XYZ file of C-alpha atoms in Angstrom:
784
model
C 15.775 -11.673 -63.570
C 16.064 -11.887 -59.791
C 15.770 -8.873 -57.536
C 19.025 -7.190 -56.673
C 19.299 -6.007 -53.063
C 21.840 -3.963 -51.161
C 22.465 -3.296 -47.503
C 21.822 0.037 -45.871
C 24.943 2.163 -45.879
C 26.425 0.599 -49.022
C 26.505 2.046 -52.516
C 23.562 1.592 -54.872
C 24.587 -1.387 -57.085
C 22.081 -0.868 -59.891
C 22.329 1.260 -62.974
C 20.685 4.640 -63.302
C 20.314 5.719 -66.917
C 18.354 8.508 -68.515
C 15.315 6.211 -68.931
C 14.087 2.975 -67.415
C 14.951 0.858 -70.460
C 18.645 1.516 -69.962
C 18.538 1.306 -66.151
C 18.768 -1.594 -63.697
C 16.903 -1.412 -60.362
C 18.187 -2.473 -56.967
C 16.360 -2.490 -53.698
C 17.282 -1.813 -50.082
C 17.623 -5.198 -48.415
C 14.862 -5.821 -45.854
C 15.951 -6.817 -42.357
C 15.587 -10.580 -42.224
C 16.327 -13.002 -39.431
C 18.826 -15.731 -40.214
C 17.303 -18.893 -41.635
C 15.894 -21.130 -38.915
C 16.166 -18.511 -36.175
C 14.087 -19.619 -33.178
C 11.167 -17.805 -31.683
C 11.607 -16.550 -28.122
C 8.805 -16.621 -25.547
C 9.156 -15.215 -22.032
C 6.305 -16.231 -19.700
C 6.511 -14.052 -16.594
C 4.301 -14.955 -13.654
C 3.699 -12.422 -10.899
C 4.259 -13.071 -7.171
C 4.708 -16.823 -7.623
C 6.921 -18.497 -5.050
C 9.486 -21.278 -5.392
C 7.080 -23.789 -3.848
C 3.892 -22.952 -5.748
C 4.237 -24.747 -9.104
C 3.487 -28.439 -9.282
C 6.859 -29.228 -10.858
C 8.517 -27.478 -7.896
C 6.695 -29.621 -5.343
C 3.442 -27.740 -4.839
C 0.089 -29.523 -4.378
C -1.421 -26.959 -6.762
C -2.037 -28.479 -10.176
C -0.031 -26.826 -12.962
C 0.035 -29.564 -15.630
C 0.874 -27.307 -18.561
C 3.827 -25.605 -16.909
C 4.894 -29.028 -15.640
C 4.802 -30.275 -19.242
C 7.101 -27.469 -20.376
C 9.497 -28.450 -17.578
C 9.264 -32.123 -18.556
C 10.395 -31.213 -22.068
C 13.183 -28.945 -20.836
C 15.010 -27.821 -17.733
C 14.138 -26.626 -14.233
C 16.619 -24.365 -12.461
C 16.668 -24.369 -8.670
C 19.118 -21.477 -8.247
C 17.499 -18.630 -10.223
C 17.178 -15.264 -8.506
C 15.283 -12.031 -8.946
C 15.380 -8.692 -7.146
C 12.486 -9.418 -4.725
C 10.134 -6.925 -6.426
C 8.255 -6.800 -9.716
C 9.349 -3.801 -11.840
C 13.005 -4.089 -10.817
C 13.073 -7.786 -11.758
C 11.311 -7.208 -15.065
C 13.818 -4.542 -16.004
C 16.581 -7.112 -15.424
C 14.823 -9.677 -17.618
C 14.560 -7.296 -20.557
C 17.888 -5.449 -20.360
C 20.430 -7.849 -18.849
C 21.395 -5.089 -16.393
C 20.858 -4.849 -12.650
C 17.816 -3.048 -11.311
C 19.712 -0.082 -9.898
C 21.580 0.249 -13.189
C 18.091 0.555 -14.661
C 17.045 3.247 -12.155
C 14.545 0.831 -10.624
C 15.495 0.354 -6.994
C 11.740 0.135 -6.412
C 8.552 0.119 -8.467
C 8.114 3.314 -10.477
C 5.512 4.654 -8.031
C 8.204 4.580 -5.334
C 10.945 6.188 -7.398
C 13.316 8.735 -5.881
C 15.589 11.396 -7.326
C 18.814 9.381 -7.551
C 20.391 7.635 -10.559
C 19.699 4.174 -9.164
C 16.106 4.852 -8.208
C 14.601 7.506 -10.479
C 12.406 5.090 -12.443
C 13.918 6.014 -15.838
C 15.471 2.984 -17.530
C 18.365 4.485 -19.533
C 18.205 4.175 -23.307
C 21.825 3.018 -23.019
C 20.373 -0.142 -21.434
C 18.722 -1.563 -24.531
C 15.784 -3.945 -24.236
C 15.937 -7.424 -25.771
C 13.030 -6.327 -27.968
C 15.108 -3.452 -29.360
C 17.985 -5.808 -30.109
C 15.881 -8.507 -31.778
C 13.989 -5.937 -33.829
C 17.302 -5.159 -35.539
C 17.627 -8.839 -36.438
C 14.329 -9.329 -38.218
C 12.099 -10.381 -35.319
C 8.517 -9.410 -34.678
C 8.262 -8.197 -31.085
C 5.158 -8.338 -28.900
C 4.468 -7.408 -25.283
C 1.318 -8.790 -23.680
C 0.030 -8.271 -20.147
C 1.715 -6.436 -17.297
C 4.210 -3.686 -18.185
C 5.021 -1.498 -15.134
C 8.300 -0.208 -16.598
C 7.281 3.345 -17.504
C 7.634 6.167 -14.955
C 4.176 6.354 -13.403
C 3.971 10.085 -14.136
C 4.425 9.350 -17.869
C 1.622 6.838 -18.384
C -1.032 9.400 -19.309
C -2.129 10.327 -22.832
C 0.306 13.251 -22.677
C 3.188 10.789 -22.693
C 5.987 10.980 -23.570
C 5.676 7.559 -25.181
C 9.368 6.773 -25.549
C 9.352 4.570 -22.437
C 6.089 2.813 -23.268
C 6.338 -0.677 -24.799
C 6.257 0.634 -28.370
C 9.017 3.078 -27.480
C 11.260 0.264 -26.231
C 11.283 -1.991 -29.240
C 7.926 -3.749 -29.069
C 5.898 -3.472 -32.243
C 2.619 -4.301 -30.535
C 1.308 -4.163 -26.971
C -1.864 -5.279 -25.260
C -2.061 -5.230 -21.500
C -1.947 -2.886 -18.537
C 0.627 -0.236 -17.765
C 0.576 -0.382 -13.956
C 1.660 -2.855 -11.303
C -1.621 -4.690 -10.938
C -5.156 -4.469 -12.213
C -8.627 -5.816 -11.600
C -8.896 -9.154 -13.415
C -12.543 -8.565 -14.332
C -12.382 -4.793 -14.915
C -8.798 -4.223 -16.094
C -7.347 -0.887 -17.158
C -6.253 -1.932 -20.637
C -3.933 -0.352 -23.188
C -3.574 -1.405 -26.795
C -0.347 -0.048 -28.281
C -0.391 3.608 -27.131
C -4.059 4.079 -26.267
C -6.535 2.944 -23.641
C -9.244 0.471 -24.553
C -12.091 -1.199 -22.702
C -12.537 -4.979 -22.360
C -14.609 -6.422 -25.163
C -17.005 -8.187 -22.771
C -18.120 -7.872 -19.158
C -17.674 -10.124 -16.117
C -21.343 -11.069 -16.470
C -20.520 -12.287 -19.978
C -17.598 -14.323 -18.668
C -14.751 -11.852 -19.069
C -11.480 -12.510 -17.258
C -8.126 -10.920 -18.059
C -6.005 -14.073 -18.410
C -7.909 -15.695 -21.304
C -8.137 -12.274 -22.945
C -4.346 -11.886 -22.807
C -3.813 -15.367 -24.226
C -6.268 -14.704 -27.047
C -4.445 -11.492 -27.974
C -1.044 -13.193 -27.685
C -2.098 -15.910 -30.116
C -3.613 -13.394 -32.511
C -0.436 -11.290 -32.660
C 1.634 -14.337 -33.566
C -0.911 -15.555 -36.124
C -1.244 -12.128 -37.735
C 2.404 -12.158 -38.769
C 2.963 -15.876 -39.300
C 0.196 -16.092 -41.896
C 2.022 -13.447 -43.914
C 5.659 -14.302 -43.191
C 5.856 -17.878 -41.810
C 9.648 -17.803 -41.580
C 9.844 -14.581 -39.565
C 10.558 -15.352 -35.896
C 8.946 -13.557 -32.980
C 9.873 -12.482 -29.477
C 6.861 -12.407 -27.196
C 7.071 -11.035 -23.668
C 3.958 -12.552 -22.093
C 3.228 -11.380 -18.538
C 0.128 -12.493 -16.692
C -1.644 -10.328 -14.140
C -1.673 -13.534 -12.096
C -0.587 -14.378 -9.463
C -0.562 -10.805 -8.164
C -3.522 -9.632 -6.140
C -6.382 -9.400 -6.658
C -6.728 -13.188 -6.611
C -9.602 -13.342 -9.068
C -10.902 -16.564 -10.555
C -14.341 -18.030 -11.365
C -15.749 -19.866 -8.370
C -15.681 -23.310 -9.979
C -11.884 -23.172 -10.221
C -11.465 -22.297 -6.544
C -13.984 -24.954 -5.529
C -11.718 -27.633 -7.038
C -9.530 -27.159 -3.964
C -12.302 -27.249 -1.361
C -10.940 -28.631 1.887
C -7.425 -29.221 0.559
C -5.778 -26.591 2.743
C -7.714 -27.184 5.948
C -4.606 -28.572 7.648
C -2.907 -25.194 7.393
C 0.245 -23.586 6.124
C 2.788 -25.579 8.104
C 1.317 -28.807 6.759
C 1.620 -27.329 3.254
C 5.286 -26.551 3.908
C 6.072 -30.021 5.208
C 4.275 -31.768 2.345
C 5.802 -29.517 -0.311
C 9.279 -29.906 1.183
C 8.930 -33.685 1.036
C 7.799 -33.565 -2.607
C 10.648 -31.209 -3.499
C 13.131 -33.782 -2.272
C 11.334 -36.573 -4.121
C 11.488 -34.519 -7.322
C 15.140 -33.654 -6.741
C 14.395 -29.955 -7.080
C 16.196 -29.328 -3.767
C 19.253 -31.165 -2.398
C 18.766 -34.282 -0.322
C 20.543 -32.629 2.617
C 18.373 -29.476 2.523
C 16.809 -28.420 5.824
C 13.391 -26.762 5.874
C 13.527 -23.216 7.208
C 11.876 -22.922 10.617
C 8.340 -21.571 11.140
C 8.294 -17.802 10.782
C 7.806 -15.799 13.994
C 5.404 -13.471 12.171
C 3.136 -16.360 11.163
C 0.774 -17.718 13.850
C 0.582 -21.432 14.429
C -2.434 -22.801 12.571
C -3.754 -24.521 15.693
C -3.768 -21.191 17.564
C -6.298 -19.691 15.155
C -10.023 -19.613 15.746
C -12.276 -21.837 13.679
C -13.468 -18.792 11.729
C -9.913 -17.714 10.962
C -8.955 -21.182 9.734
C -12.077 -21.338 7.565
C -11.350 -17.905 6.053
C -7.648 -18.475 5.467
C -8.210 -21.914 3.952
C -10.696 -20.400 1.512
C -8.267 -17.632 0.606
C -5.738 -20.303 -0.337
C -8.338 -22.285 -2.282
C -8.976 -19.151 -4.330
C -5.255 -18.636 -4.933
C -4.799 -22.270 -5.964
C -7.738 -22.092 -8.350
C -6.353 -18.858 -9.762
C -2.986 -20.515 -10.432
C -4.512 -23.604 -12.047
C -6.728 -21.326 -14.158
C -3.623 -19.375 -15.236
C -1.758 -22.570 -16.047
C -4.699 -23.737 -18.156
C -4.580 -20.665 -20.378
C -0.795 -20.717 -20.647
C -1.394 -24.252 -21.883
C -3.658 -22.841 -24.588
C -0.850 -20.568 -25.757
C 1.587 -23.495 -25.893
C -0.982 -25.663 -27.682
C -1.385 -22.917 -30.268
C 2.370 -22.887 -30.932
C 2.219 -26.637 -31.473
C -0.801 -26.283 -33.736
C 0.994 -23.858 -36.069
C 4.249 -25.849 -35.999
C 6.287 -23.298 -34.038
C 6.678 -24.991 -30.657
C 9.749 -27.122 -31.418
C 11.799 -24.106 -32.447
C 10.677 -21.751 -29.679
C 13.025 -20.931 -26.812
C 10.673 -20.660 -23.834
C 11.663 -19.165 -20.485
C 9.169 -19.252 -17.604
C 9.949 -17.214 -14.501
C 8.323 -15.329 -11.629
C 9.303 -11.754 -10.823
C 9.792 -12.333 -7.072
C 8.816 -14.660 -4.269
C 5.280 -15.092 -3.018
C 3.704 -11.832 -1.870
C 3.146 -10.762 1.711
C 0.964 -7.775 0.832
C -2.067 -9.471 2.372
C -0.565 -8.953 5.807
C -0.864 -11.367 8.751
C -4.620 -11.836 8.320
C -5.109 -11.666 4.569
C -7.200 -8.959 2.979
C -10.295 -8.408 0.905
C -8.636 -5.244 -0.411
C -4.918 -5.075 -1.121
C -5.304 -1.282 -1.142
C -5.286 -1.453 2.646
C -1.662 -2.576 2.562
C -0.604 0.356 0.381
C -2.301 2.741 2.818
C -1.232 1.177 6.142
C -4.865 0.383 6.991
C -5.350 -2.542 9.421
C -7.526 -5.478 8.442
C -10.926 -6.333 9.918
C -11.627 -10.029 10.483
C -15.387 -9.593 10.584
C -15.398 -7.794 7.217
C -13.159 -10.445 5.719
C -15.380 -13.257 6.995
C -18.429 -11.541 5.547
C -16.732 -11.623 2.146
C -15.771 -15.307 2.203
C -18.376 -16.520 -0.290
C -17.461 -13.824 -2.824
C -13.673 -14.187 -2.711
C -12.332 -14.591 -6.226
C -15.208 -12.638 -7.737
C -15.201 -9.073 -9.034
C -16.445 -7.492 -5.817
C -13.174 -7.727 -3.840
C -9.455 -7.048 -4.328
C -8.380 -10.018 -2.222
C -5.020 -11.407 -1.075
C -4.108 -14.319 1.212
C -2.269 -13.981 4.591
C 1.430 -14.279 5.428
C 1.141 -17.923 6.401
C 0.432 -18.929 2.808
C 3.127 -16.557 1.581
C 5.720 -18.318 3.704
C 4.377 -21.688 2.589
C 4.509 -20.625 -1.041
C 8.244 -19.993 -0.763
C 9.049 -23.441 0.662
C 11.771 -24.361 1.601
C 13.003 -20.794 2.071
C 12.349 -18.170 4.724
C 10.439 -14.912 4.267
C 9.005 -13.387 1.105
C 8.671 -10.664 -1.543
C 10.359 -7.316 -0.736
C 13.029 -9.061 1.353
C 16.346 -10.437 0.129
C 16.345 -13.760 1.919
C 15.920 -16.526 -0.637
C 12.161 -16.548 -0.070
C 12.000 -13.147 -1.731
C 14.633 -13.685 -4.420
C 14.641 -17.393 -5.407
C 12.094 -18.228 -8.070
C 10.998 -20.987 -10.414
C 12.783 -20.864 -13.764
C 11.914 -23.234 -16.596
C 13.694 -23.349 -19.949
C 12.477 -25.351 -22.938
C 13.635 -25.464 -26.555
C 12.813 -28.920 -27.937
C 14.706 -28.469 -31.202
C 17.922 -27.440 -29.491
C 17.998 -28.651 -25.860
C 18.319 -32.440 -25.785
C 17.787 -32.786 -22.029
C 14.281 -33.637 -20.915
C 12.989 -33.016 -17.408
C 16.416 -32.369 -15.943
C 17.347 -30.035 -13.096
C 20.057 -27.406 -13.236
C 21.779 -26.019 -10.163
C 23.968 -23.258 -11.651
C 23.633 -19.901 -9.939
C 21.537 -17.559 -12.066
C 19.911 -14.154 -11.889
C 17.268 -12.457 -14.035
C 20.032 -10.358 -15.654
C 21.275 -13.609 -17.229
C 18.207 -14.085 -19.426
C 19.162 -11.550 -22.117
C 22.746 -12.742 -22.614
C 21.475 -16.338 -22.659
C 19.023 -15.528 -25.448
C 21.640 -13.620 -27.424
C 24.140 -16.486 -27.270
C 21.440 -19.025 -28.128
C 20.491 -16.976 -31.185
C 24.075 -16.254 -32.202
C 23.612 -12.505 -31.828
C 26.148 -10.078 -30.401
C 24.973 -7.307 -28.120
C 24.936 -4.136 -30.243
C 27.333 -1.271 -29.634
C 24.518 1.218 -30.256
C 20.731 1.234 -30.583
C 19.115 4.086 -32.493
C 22.290 6.098 -32.124
C 22.641 5.555 -28.365
C 25.870 3.901 -27.249
C 25.033 0.862 -25.149
C 26.247 0.073 -21.660
C 27.839 -3.337 -20.991
C 25.408 -6.161 -20.299
C 25.879 -7.181 -16.671
C 24.548 -10.747 -16.774
C 26.159 -13.907 -18.143
C 24.879 -16.579 -20.498
C 23.426 -19.805 -19.121
C 23.783 -21.606 -22.459
C 26.605 -23.897 -21.250
C 24.187 -25.382 -18.722
C 21.670 -26.331 -21.425
C 23.670 -29.435 -22.355
C 25.889 -29.901 -19.329
C 24.403 -30.319 -15.861
C 27.902 -29.998 -14.429
C 28.829 -26.799 -16.269
C 30.613 -24.477 -13.818
C 28.845 -21.443 -12.437
C 29.619 -18.344 -14.492
C 27.664 -15.935 -12.285
C 29.962 -15.702 -9.267
C 28.839 -12.499 -7.514
C 25.441 -10.843 -7.158
C 24.296 -8.056 -4.870
C 20.725 -7.540 -3.615
C 18.970 -4.518 -2.110
C 15.284 -3.869 -1.660
C 13.823 -1.316 0.796
C 17.063 -1.456 2.783
C 17.045 -5.272 2.985
C 20.463 -6.259 1.616
C 22.293 -9.411 0.568
C 25.311 -10.575 -1.381
C 26.017 -13.880 -3.096
C 29.633 -14.796 -3.799
C 31.034 -18.198 -4.781
C 28.473 -20.288 -2.924
C 28.168 -18.075 0.151
C 25.400 -15.664 0.960
C 25.502 -12.707 3.364
C 22.166 -11.151 4.351
C 21.466 -7.965 6.316
C 17.705 -8.042 6.991
C 15.714 -4.881 7.576
C 13.617 -4.210 9.554
C 14.929 -7.526 10.923
C 14.789 -11.272 10.502
C 11.109 -10.874 11.370
C 8.860 -8.082 12.577
C 8.342 -9.870 15.905
C 12.062 -10.305 16.466
C 12.988 -6.738 15.567
C 9.985 -4.907 16.993
C 9.960 -2.840 13.812
C 7.605 -2.519 10.859
C 8.066 -2.608 7.105
C 8.994 0.884 5.990
C 10.792 1.986 9.152
C 13.599 4.318 8.013
C 17.295 3.471 8.073
C 19.352 6.455 9.182
C 23.101 6.750 8.727
C 23.666 5.796 12.372
C 21.419 2.759 12.038
C 23.258 1.687 8.881
C 26.588 1.823 10.728
C 25.152 -0.367 13.477
C 23.687 -2.807 10.945
C 27.033 -3.154 9.172
C 28.693 -3.884 12.499
C 26.182 -6.353 13.895
C 23.253 -6.942 11.526
C 24.691 -9.241 8.845
C 24.123 -12.989 8.667
C 26.178 -15.513 6.684
C 25.166 -18.784 5.017
C 27.101 -21.468 3.167
C 24.700 -22.423 0.391
C 26.834 -25.398 -0.605
C 25.714 -27.096 2.618
C 22.686 -25.011 3.568
C 20.316 -24.600 0.608
C 17.566 -22.799 2.563
C 19.672 -20.450 4.719
C 19.007 -22.083 8.079
C 22.426 -21.957 9.799
C 23.938 -18.531 10.402
C 27.770 -18.714 10.334
C 28.415 -15.025 10.958
C 30.348 -15.704 14.176
C 32.321 -18.700 12.950
C 33.236 -17.073 9.615
C 33.713 -13.479 10.757
C 36.597 -12.691 8.380
C 34.679 -14.026 5.395
C 31.617 -11.989 6.415
C 33.626 -8.765 6.713
C 35.058 -9.354 3.251
C 31.571 -9.930 1.842
C 30.199 -6.765 3.475
C 33.027 -4.846 1.826
C 32.253 -6.529 -1.482
C 28.601 -5.518 -1.121
C 29.684 -1.875 -0.951
C 31.928 -2.350 -3.990
C 28.939 -3.695 -5.924
C 26.724 -0.932 -4.548
C 29.106 1.687 -5.890
C 29.389 -0.069 -9.216
C 25.627 -0.317 -9.797
C 24.222 2.948 -8.303
C 22.668 1.282 -5.257
C 23.143 4.161 -2.812
C 21.529 5.884 -1.028
C 19.681 3.190 0.858
C 16.024 4.117 1.349
C 14.071 1.656 3.464
C 10.800 3.562 3.453
C 7.984 1.511 1.988
C 4.567 2.864 1.124
C 5.584 6.297 2.420
C 7.565 6.742 -0.807
C 4.312 6.852 -2.781
C 3.586 10.291 -1.341
C 6.827 11.869 -2.617
C 6.511 14.651 -5.193
C 7.959 13.781 -8.611
C 8.486 15.702 -11.861
C 5.396 16.065 -14.001
C 5.210 16.518 -17.757
C 3.129 19.658 -17.195
C 4.019 22.236 -14.590
C 2.207 21.789 -11.298
C -0.829 24.046 -11.160
C -3.796 24.831 -8.992
C -6.553 24.157 -11.517
C -7.021 21.237 -13.895
C -9.683 20.931 -16.593
C -10.809 17.511 -17.841
C -13.189 16.395 -20.585
C -15.523 13.445 -21.180
C -14.698 10.881 -23.849
C -10.960 11.085 -23.189
C -8.505 8.576 -21.784
C -8.410 8.077 -18.043
C -5.710 10.168 -16.361
C -3.528 7.926 -14.140
C -3.254 8.895 -10.493
C 0.409 9.830 -10.729
C -0.368 12.333 -13.495
C -3.547 13.607 -11.832
C -4.059 16.362 -9.244
C -2.795 15.453 -5.805
C -5.979 15.682 -3.775
C -5.215 13.464 -0.783
C -5.037 15.225 2.597
C -5.526 18.715 1.168
C -8.410 21.115 0.403
C -9.853 20.711 -3.069
C -13.003 21.175 -5.072
C -14.411 19.557 -8.195
C -16.883 21.362 -10.433
C -18.667 19.861 -13.401
C -20.476 21.761 -16.155
C -23.410 19.754 -17.458
C -26.773 19.787 -19.157
C -29.514 17.997 -17.253
C -32.196 16.679 -19.630
C -35.908 16.917 -18.987
C -36.920 14.240 -16.551
C -33.374 14.137 -15.139
C -30.643 11.567 -15.788
C -28.321 9.427 -13.703
C -24.656 8.567 -14.013
C -21.123 9.471 -12.977
C -19.936 13.018 -13.513
C -16.395 12.612 -12.153
C -14.560 9.633 -10.672
C -11.124 8.911 -9.309
C -10.417 5.386 -8.112
C -11.855 1.903 -8.302
C -13.542 -0.637 -6.083
C -10.398 -0.785 -3.933
C -10.751 2.893 -2.999
C -11.509 6.364 -4.327
C -14.393 8.777 -4.768
C -17.045 9.768 -7.283
C -19.384 12.671 -7.932
C -22.509 11.265 -9.561
C -26.246 11.534 -9.955
C -28.374 8.744 -8.488
C -32.179 8.865 -8.711
C -31.774 12.422 -9.931
C -29.901 13.455 -6.772
C -26.409 14.885 -6.843
C -24.251 12.503 -4.762
C -20.693 12.415 -3.526
C -19.499 8.932 -2.619
C -16.242 8.146 -0.846
C -14.794 4.639 -0.771
C -12.290 4.315 2.068
C -10.237 1.288 0.842
C -13.439 -0.795 0.551
C -13.626 -0.703 4.342
C -16.241 2.016 4.763
C -18.403 3.982 2.334
C -19.557 7.545 2.938
C -22.256 9.467 1.072
C -23.320 13.095 0.827
C -26.561 13.620 -1.132
C -28.665 16.563 -2.150
C -32.244 16.155 -0.986
C -33.843 17.433 -4.202
C -33.311 16.172 -7.779
C -31.224 18.310 -10.079
C -33.441 20.571 -12.187
C -33.178 20.307 -15.959
C -31.019 22.752 -17.888
C -27.453 24.042 -17.774
C -25.713 23.863 -14.389
C -22.370 23.819 -12.649
C -22.374 21.332 -9.792
C -19.533 21.215 -7.305
C -18.138 19.413 -4.302
C -15.792 20.983 -1.783
C -13.431 19.007 0.462
C -12.195 20.879 3.558
C -9.859 19.017 5.959
C -10.894 19.216 9.593
C -7.926 17.556 11.265
C -4.473 16.043 10.728
C -3.688 12.848 8.851
C -2.114 9.863 10.585
C -0.269 8.160 7.734
C 1.367 5.474 9.852
C -2.055 4.255 11.034
C -3.667 4.431 7.608
C -5.841 7.465 8.270
C -5.959 10.401 5.899
C -7.283 13.741 7.034
C -10.939 13.896 8.128
C -12.971 16.416 6.197
C -16.234 18.212 5.613
C -17.713 17.789 2.135
C -20.214 20.309 0.782
C -22.223 19.936 -2.429
C -23.151 22.984 -4.503
C -25.455 23.623 -7.439
C -24.607 26.829 -9.313
C -22.621 28.042 -6.319
C -25.380 27.494 -3.775
C -24.672 24.998 -0.965
C -27.192 22.155 -1.090
C -25.846 19.416 1.222
C -23.040 18.806 3.696
C -21.504 15.709 5.245
C -18.544 14.508 7.296
C -15.749 12.149 6.303
C -14.266 10.892 9.575
C -11.377 9.229 7.716
C -9.958 9.308 4.182
C -7.359 7.455 2.109
C -3.924 8.591 3.287
C -1.359 7.550 0.657
C -2.523 5.888 -2.546
C -5.710 5.615 -4.572
C -4.287 2.463 -6.172
C -1.655 1.549 -8.730
C -4.005 1.900 -11.682
C -6.807 4.259 -10.632
C -7.265 7.583 -12.350
C -9.480 10.501 -13.318
C -12.491 9.934 -15.563
C -15.232 12.380 -16.547
C -18.795 11.424 -17.482
C -18.373 7.765 -16.479
C -16.556 5.413 -14.111
C -14.670 2.906 -16.298
C -13.101 -0.195 -14.807
C -14.246 -1.498 -11.466
C -16.938 0.638 -9.808
C -15.670 3.112 -7.224
C -18.967 2.980 -5.323
C -21.038 -0.163 -4.725
C -24.455 1.339 -5.585
C -23.949 1.343 -9.357
C -22.544 -0.828 -12.128
C -19.736 0.515 -14.323
C -19.292 2.472 -16.411
C -22.505 4.201 -15.236
C -22.117 6.890 -17.898
C -24.101 10.056 -17.280
C -27.327 10.119 -19.275
C -27.236 13.861 -19.845
C -24.395 15.896 -21.303
C -21.172 16.542 -19.404
C -19.123 19.336 -20.945
C -16.051 19.462 -18.707
C -14.823 19.244 -15.130
C -12.586 21.544 -13.120
C -10.421 20.305 -10.238
C -9.192 23.123 -8.004
C -6.524 22.494 -5.361
C -5.926 26.159 -4.499
C -8.078 25.982 -1.394
C -10.315 28.830 -2.601
C -13.932 28.262 -1.445
C -16.391 27.240 -4.137
C -18.890 29.838 -2.956
C -16.330 32.602 -3.572
C -15.113 31.457 -6.965
C -18.237 30.676 -8.997
C -17.706 33.513 -11.457
C -14.000 32.765 -11.671
C -14.910 29.153 -12.377
C -17.307 30.172 -15.133
C -14.526 32.206 -16.715
C -12.069 29.305 -16.572
C -14.545 26.852 -18.061
C -15.612 29.324 -20.739
C -12.023 29.663 -21.952
C -11.523 25.932 -22.410
C-alpha cells in the first residue's frame, strides 16, 4: 500500500478508528520542488569592473569565467547601484536599493525609510521564495545586508542569512575582511579559520570548499532536490590578498601603465564584440595622472599593485572553476542556472596613489609614498590591507568613465554572465538588452515557472520592481523590457530612459574639475543649482561610453528626464539626498541595548562588532581588566579592538603591561610599564584622556594622554599625537583575553591569548578618572 499524503490546509484524508487495525494513515505532504527543477547559482564578485574579466576584454586571465560565458551569454548593458550592499539587496529581492532601505552600506545608514539599513520583510528574498518551493538554500561568503548594529551575538537574528531564507551560511557579515585572517560566521555563530596563513590558509578556497560541501551534504541524501546557492567572494574587494606566486605571473605586464591598459582592453572589447563597433573610449580622467608624469618609484609601485590585483583575480577565477568542476563531477552543471555579476564598478578606495591600508580611505588619512614603497615586496601578503590607485580603477572600467560610488557607467555597468546549458541553446553570444540587478529575481522566477508569492511567513509582499530577462535568453533581438531606471549614490544621480541617460555628478565630473572632494555635502541651495545647471545627457544608442554631452542640444528632453528622476525618487524613497561619505559612519544609530556608560565583557565569547561596541573614538574612556597573573608571569592580549588595519590593544609582553595603538597601519604607539606584573589577582587599567580637538576632514582623531594603572596606581604614561578619527574598520570588534583575526599590533602573532586567567573587562566611557573609581569598579565587576 502506497503512502497517502495531503497538502497543508486540507482535510485529513485517512481514516481514524478506535484502534490502528481499523484506521488508515495519511501524511502531511513534504514540500518538494517540481520534477527537473534547475539549481540556481549566483556568483557575485566584489568591486570588479566592466573591463577586468578576460571575456570582457581584459588582459587578466579568467579562463573559468570565460568558459561559463562561452557556454552561455554575456550581457553588456547590466547595471548595479554603484555600491556593494545596495546592489546585493537588489539581486536578492528584485526591488530597488532605496526600496530596501539601503541607500548606502549599512554602516552609513540614516534615519529615513530609504536609507535606514533595514530591508523590509515585505521585500522577500529569493531564498525565502525558493524555500517554499522545495529548494535547499545556501549563502556563502560576503553578506553585508544586516544592520551593522545587529551583527553581534545579541542579534536579533531575523535579518541574518538564516533569518532571510537561507538554511546554511558560511562567510563574513561585514563589507570586507582580511583574506588570511577573516572574521568568519557559520550559521548564527562566529568561528575561526581551520588553518593559518602559515599553513596556506586563504579565504577564497575555504569558501569554495564549504560551498561544495553544502551542496554535497544534501545531494547525497536527496539527489533530486535542487539548490539555490548565493556565492559571494571576498575578492575583488580590498585587501588585495593573494599568494606571491600568483601575483608574480603578471610581473612586468603592467609596466606600460593604465592608459595603455585602457587602449589595449578597448581594442579587445571591439574584437570580442562586447562593445559596439562605433563606441568611443572615454577620455583620460582628470583625477588620474599621466603615467609618464610619474616617478620611476611610483610606476614601479603602481605596476606591482596591479600585478597583485591581477593575480588575485586569476586566483579567484581558479577556485570558481573548482566549484563549477564540482557541479560537473556530480552531474548538476547542465541543469544549473548560473548568473555571474559584480556588485559595482572597480573601486577607487585606494585613492590617487593606492594604499597599503584601505582603512586610511575610511578615515580620510592621506597616503605616504615612502611607506607604500617600503611595503612593495609584501603586497598581497597578510601584513597589509592593500588597494591599487585610481588609475587602475579607471582602467578596470574600460570603456567607461569614473568608478564605484558614482553613477556614471563606470560605477554602475558591470559584467553579467548567464549560463544554463540544458535550457539556453545560445553559446558564447552577447546580449545588449538593458538590465539592472533588480531583474535577476524575476528572471529566475520566470525561468523556474514560479510566481512571486503574495505573502511570506504571513507578511504581505510588495511588488517586485524588476523585469524578467528570460525573453533575451533565446532571442538576441528581444525588445528591452526595462525602460526606466533611476540611480543615486552619495548624491551622485542618474536616470536611464529609453536609450538615453541623464547624469548629475557630485561632487562633479571629477575632483579636479569641481574643486570638491568626495563627501562634500549637498545643501538644498546646492541641489537647486545642480538641477538647473549640473545635469548631463547622453544618447546611449550612439554613445555607448557616455562621451558626448547633449545637454544643450537636447534641453527639453533633459528637463523631462530630470522631472522623471524626481518621480522615480518619490516612488522609491530616494529622498533626502545625503552626499556625505565617510562622515556618515560617525552618526549615532539605535542599539539593541540602551546606550550606557559602562560595558562589561568576558573572555571566550564572540567578538563584539564595532557598531555594537562602545563608541570610544575621540572621547575620554578607560578599560579595566580583572585577571590572575600566574607565577613567573604570562604574556598575551587582555583586551583588543581592531585589526592590522587599525585599532588598539591592552596586552602583556615580556611580563610588562602594554598599551599599543595602531593608527591605520601608518604609525604605532606604545605605552609600557617598566616593571613586570606581579603574580596574583589584579585589576589593570588604561585611561585615555583627549588633549585637543579632532580634525575629521584631515583624518586626525583627537590627540590624547594614555595612563596605565595596576590596582588603581598609575604606572606609566604616554602621548598619542594622533588617533583614528572615524572608523576602526568594517569588521573589527571587541575581544577579551585574545586578539582573533589579524593582529592589531605588529609585535605579536594572533590570537596571542593571555597565558594567565582573564575574568572580565570593563569599558567606561563616563569620563570618570580611573584613580577615583577603583572601588566603584571593583563593585561593578563583583556584581557581574
